[in-house]
């Protein structure tokens, strides 16, 4: 019960702080808070909708930053990179946990592990294909381009591990996502 009140306090505090920044930011905060609540009480058990919810929240970090810095148009592409890469990893985790997810209707449980692997790989391929766009559109520097080549290699490796060792694949995906954040930082130089 005390965790509930603590969470509620942080939600209210986050919203109040966002009002002082701007009305647009407070709208993003409310949307994020609604997504968190919907995940906890509904979409987590539904599998794919839960994956989408978490991936939206991951991507919204960039939208939030874009609104604050008045550079939303530049951050939309980073939102999609974060969203697609996280979707792939979420599906990989569902494949890995397929036997333990008794109360969840995950993608691999509903459509089979093979189809879930195809969907996960499609998100990885999409991530790799659009990974060059932040450099192409002059959002990030040449340092990003050099760094993202390694990131793309790591993501490509996760496709191979989808069939070889799903546990290792999702761990490599996590490393690729962390390195992806470093790519964004390097690209800002």
GROMACS .gro file of C-alpha atoms in nm:
model
  189
    1UNK     CA    1   0.000   0.000   0.000
    2UNK     CA    2   0.284   0.240   0.080
    3UNK     CA    3   0.438   0.166  -0.264
    4UNK     CA    4   0.109   0.272  -0.421
    5UNK     CA    5   0.112   0.605  -0.235
    6UNK     CA    6   0.477   0.660  -0.319
    7UNK     CA    7   0.411   0.596  -0.690
    8UNK     CA    8   0.108   0.825  -0.681
    9UNK     CA    9   0.319   1.097  -0.516
   10UNK     CA   10   0.583   1.070  -0.788
   11UNK     CA   11   0.317   1.082  -1.060
   12UNK     CA   12   0.167   1.398  -0.913
   13UNK     CA   13   0.510   1.554  -0.854
   14UNK     CA   14   0.618   1.475  -1.210
   15UNK     CA   15   0.304   1.631  -1.349
   16UNK     CA   16   0.334   1.944  -1.131
   17UNK     CA   17   0.696   1.996  -1.233
   18UNK     CA   18   0.605   1.950  -1.600
   19UNK     CA   19   0.340   2.224  -1.580
   20UNK     CA   20   0.615   2.473  -1.496
   21UNK     CA   21   0.809   2.369  -1.805
   22UNK     CA   22   0.523   2.388  -2.056
   23UNK     CA   23   0.174   2.267  -2.131
   24UNK     CA   24   0.311   2.048  -2.410
   25UNK     CA   25   0.558   1.880  -2.173
   26UNK     CA   26   0.281   1.818  -1.919
   27UNK     CA   27   0.081   1.649  -2.197
   28UNK     CA   28   0.375   1.416  -2.266
   29UNK     CA   29   0.409   1.344  -1.893
   30UNK     CA   30   0.037   1.264  -1.860
   31UNK     CA   31   0.055   1.035  -2.164
   32UNK     CA   32   0.359   0.856  -2.020
   33UNK     CA   33   0.189   0.817  -1.683
   34UNK     CA   34  -0.126   0.680  -1.847
   35UNK     CA   35   0.086   0.433  -2.045
   36UNK     CA   36   0.259   0.321  -1.724
   37UNK     CA   37  -0.074   0.268  -1.548
   38UNK     CA   38  -0.223   0.087  -1.848
   39UNK     CA   39   0.083  -0.137  -1.862
   40UNK     CA   40   0.060  -0.230  -1.496
   41UNK     CA   41  -0.312  -0.301  -1.495
   42UNK     CA   42  -0.385  -0.423  -1.848
   43UNK     CA   43  -0.134  -0.439  -2.133
   44UNK     CA   44   0.140  -0.631  -1.947
   45UNK     CA   45  -0.079  -0.942  -1.952
   46UNK     CA   46  -0.167  -0.899  -2.320
   47UNK     CA   47   0.183  -0.956  -2.456
   48UNK     CA   48   0.228  -0.751  -2.773
   49UNK     CA   49   0.027  -0.450  -2.647
   50UNK     CA   50   0.253  -0.454  -2.339
   51UNK     CA   51   0.563  -0.467  -2.560
   52UNK     CA   52   0.431  -0.173  -2.760
   53UNK     CA   53   0.357   0.020  -2.440
   54UNK     CA   54   0.709  -0.030  -2.302
   55UNK     CA   55   0.868   0.053  -2.638
   56UNK     CA   56   0.660   0.371  -2.666
   57UNK     CA   57   0.777   0.474  -2.320
   58UNK     CA   58   1.141   0.410  -2.418
   59UNK     CA   59   1.098   0.616  -2.734
   60UNK     CA   60   0.911   0.893  -2.555
   61UNK     CA   61   1.232   0.984  -2.374
   62UNK     CA   62   1.349   1.136  -2.703
   63UNK     CA   63   1.016   1.309  -2.770
   64UNK     CA   64   1.030   1.459  -2.421
   65UNK     CA   65   1.383   1.582  -2.488
   66UNK     CA   66   1.275   1.713  -2.827
   67UNK     CA   67   0.993   1.916  -2.673
   68UNK     CA   68   1.218   2.056  -2.400
   69UNK     CA   69   1.495   2.159  -2.643
   70UNK     CA   70   1.253   2.269  -2.916
   71UNK     CA   71   1.410   2.012  -3.149
   72UNK     CA   72   1.120   1.769  -3.182
   73UNK     CA   73   1.166   1.719  -3.557
   74UNK     CA   74   1.520   1.592  -3.494
   75UNK     CA   75   1.416   1.365  -3.209
   76UNK     CA   76   1.136   1.184  -3.393
   77UNK     CA   77   1.387   0.968  -3.577
   78UNK     CA   78   1.560   0.879  -3.249
   79UNK     CA   79   1.217   0.791  -3.109
   80UNK     CA   80   1.168   0.537  -3.389
   81UNK     CA   81   1.517   0.391  -3.347
   82UNK     CA   82   1.453   0.339  -2.977
   83UNK     CA   83   1.102   0.206  -3.038
   84UNK     CA   84   1.199  -0.050  -3.305
   85UNK     CA   85   1.509  -0.176  -3.126
   86UNK     CA   86   1.320  -0.213  -2.800
   87UNK     CA   87   1.031  -0.392  -2.971
   88UNK     CA   88   1.274  -0.651  -3.101
   89UNK     CA   89   1.423  -0.707  -2.758
   90UNK     CA   90   1.082  -0.728  -2.588
   91UNK     CA   91   0.976  -0.999  -2.832
   92UNK     CA   92   1.306  -1.182  -2.777
   93UNK     CA   93   1.239  -1.178  -2.402
   94UNK     CA   94   0.890  -1.316  -2.466
   95UNK     CA   95   1.039  -1.597  -2.675
   96UNK     CA   96   1.289  -1.672  -2.400
   97UNK     CA   97   1.014  -1.674  -2.134
   98UNK     CA   98   0.748  -1.854  -2.339
   99UNK     CA   99   0.722  -2.146  -2.095
  100UNK     CA  100   0.710  -1.924  -1.787
  101UNK     CA  101   0.455  -1.672  -1.919
  102UNK     CA  102   0.153  -1.871  -1.806
  103UNK     CA  103  -0.073  -1.570  -1.748
  104UNK     CA  104   0.041  -1.361  -2.047
  105UNK     CA  105  -0.078  -1.382  -2.407
  106UNK     CA  106   0.256  -1.312  -2.576
  107UNK     CA  107   0.335  -1.307  -2.946
  108UNK     CA  108   0.519  -1.642  -2.939
  109UNK     CA  109   0.237  -1.805  -2.744
  110UNK     CA  110  -0.031  -1.674  -2.977
  111UNK     CA  111   0.142  -1.709  -3.316
  112UNK     CA  112   0.428  -1.945  -3.245
  113UNK     CA  113   0.797  -1.903  -3.172
  114UNK     CA  114   0.896  -1.911  -3.540
  115UNK     CA  115   0.663  -1.621  -3.628
  116UNK     CA  116   0.774  -1.426  -3.321
  117UNK     CA  117   1.136  -1.467  -3.433
  118UNK     CA  118   1.044  -1.332  -3.776
  119UNK     CA  119   0.874  -1.028  -3.622
  120UNK     CA  120   1.168  -0.967  -3.388
  121UNK     CA  121   1.413  -0.993  -3.679
  122UNK     CA  122   1.198  -0.752  -3.883
  123UNK     CA  123   1.225  -0.493  -3.605
  124UNK     CA  124   1.603  -0.543  -3.598
  125UNK     CA  125   1.632  -0.504  -3.975
  126UNK     CA  126   1.417  -0.190  -3.962
  127UNK     CA  127   1.641  -0.050  -3.686
  128UNK     CA  128   1.954  -0.118  -3.891
  129UNK     CA  129   1.805   0.029  -4.210
  130UNK     CA  130   1.703   0.356  -4.047
  131UNK     CA  131   2.012   0.380  -3.825
  132UNK     CA  132   2.198   0.582  -4.090
  133UNK     CA  133   1.926   0.845  -4.122
  134UNK     CA  134   2.030   1.062  -3.823
  135UNK     CA  135   2.361   1.120  -3.999
  136UNK     CA  136   2.204   1.155  -4.344
  137UNK     CA  137   1.962   1.423  -4.220
  138UNK     CA  138   2.241   1.605  -4.030
  139UNK     CA  139   2.084   1.531  -3.693
  140UNK     CA  140   2.400   1.365  -3.562
  141UNK     CA  141   2.767   1.398  -3.660
  142UNK     CA  142   3.006   1.166  -3.841
  143UNK     CA  143   3.108   1.023  -3.503
  144UNK     CA  144   2.759   0.877  -3.476
  145UNK     CA  145   2.795   0.715  -3.815
  146UNK     CA  146   3.123   0.546  -3.718
  147UNK     CA  147   2.981   0.428  -3.385
  148UNK     CA  148   2.651   0.306  -3.527
  149UNK     CA  149   2.833   0.067  -3.759
  150UNK     CA  150   2.935  -0.135  -3.454
  151UNK     CA  151   2.583  -0.104  -3.316
  152UNK     CA  152   2.438  -0.237  -3.640
  153UNK     CA  153   2.678  -0.529  -3.626
  154UNK     CA  154   2.561  -0.609  -3.273
  155UNK     CA  155   2.197  -0.587  -3.380
  156UNK     CA  156   2.264  -0.809  -3.682
  157UNK     CA  157   2.423  -1.060  -3.446
  158UNK     CA  158   2.098  -1.076  -3.248
  159UNK     CA  159   1.922  -1.206  -3.560
  160UNK     CA  160   2.163  -1.498  -3.576
  161UNK     CA  161   2.116  -1.563  -3.205
  162UNK     CA  162   1.738  -1.575  -3.248
  163UNK     CA  163   1.792  -1.932  -3.368
  164UNK     CA  164   2.120  -2.019  -3.198
  165UNK     CA  165   2.072  -1.897  -2.839
  166UNK     CA  166   1.780  -1.662  -2.767
  167UNK     CA  167   1.907  -1.579  -2.418
  168UNK     CA  168   2.240  -1.461  -2.553
  169UNK     CA  169   2.062  -1.279  -2.835
  170UNK     CA  170   1.849  -1.068  -2.604
  171UNK     CA  171   2.157  -0.990  -2.389
  172UNK     CA  172   2.345  -0.875  -2.700
  173UNK     CA  173   2.040  -0.671  -2.791
  174UNK     CA  174   2.060  -0.499  -2.451
  175UNK     CA  175   2.430  -0.423  -2.511
  176UNK     CA  176   2.341  -0.290  -2.857
  177UNK     CA  177   2.077  -0.062  -2.707
  178UNK     CA  178   2.321   0.072  -2.449
  179UNK     CA  179   2.582   0.124  -2.721
  180UNK     CA  180   2.310   0.293  -2.927
  181UNK     CA  181   2.274   0.551  -2.651
  182UNK     CA  182   2.650   0.605  -2.666
  183UNK     CA  183   2.617   0.649  -3.043
  184UNK     CA  184   2.365   0.928  -2.985
  185UNK     CA  185   2.601   1.094  -2.736
  186UNK     CA  186   2.899   1.063  -2.972
  187UNK     CA  187   2.685   1.198  -3.254
  188UNK     CA  188   2.625   1.514  -3.055
  189UNK     CA  189   2.996   1.602  -3.071
   0.00000   0.00000   0.00000
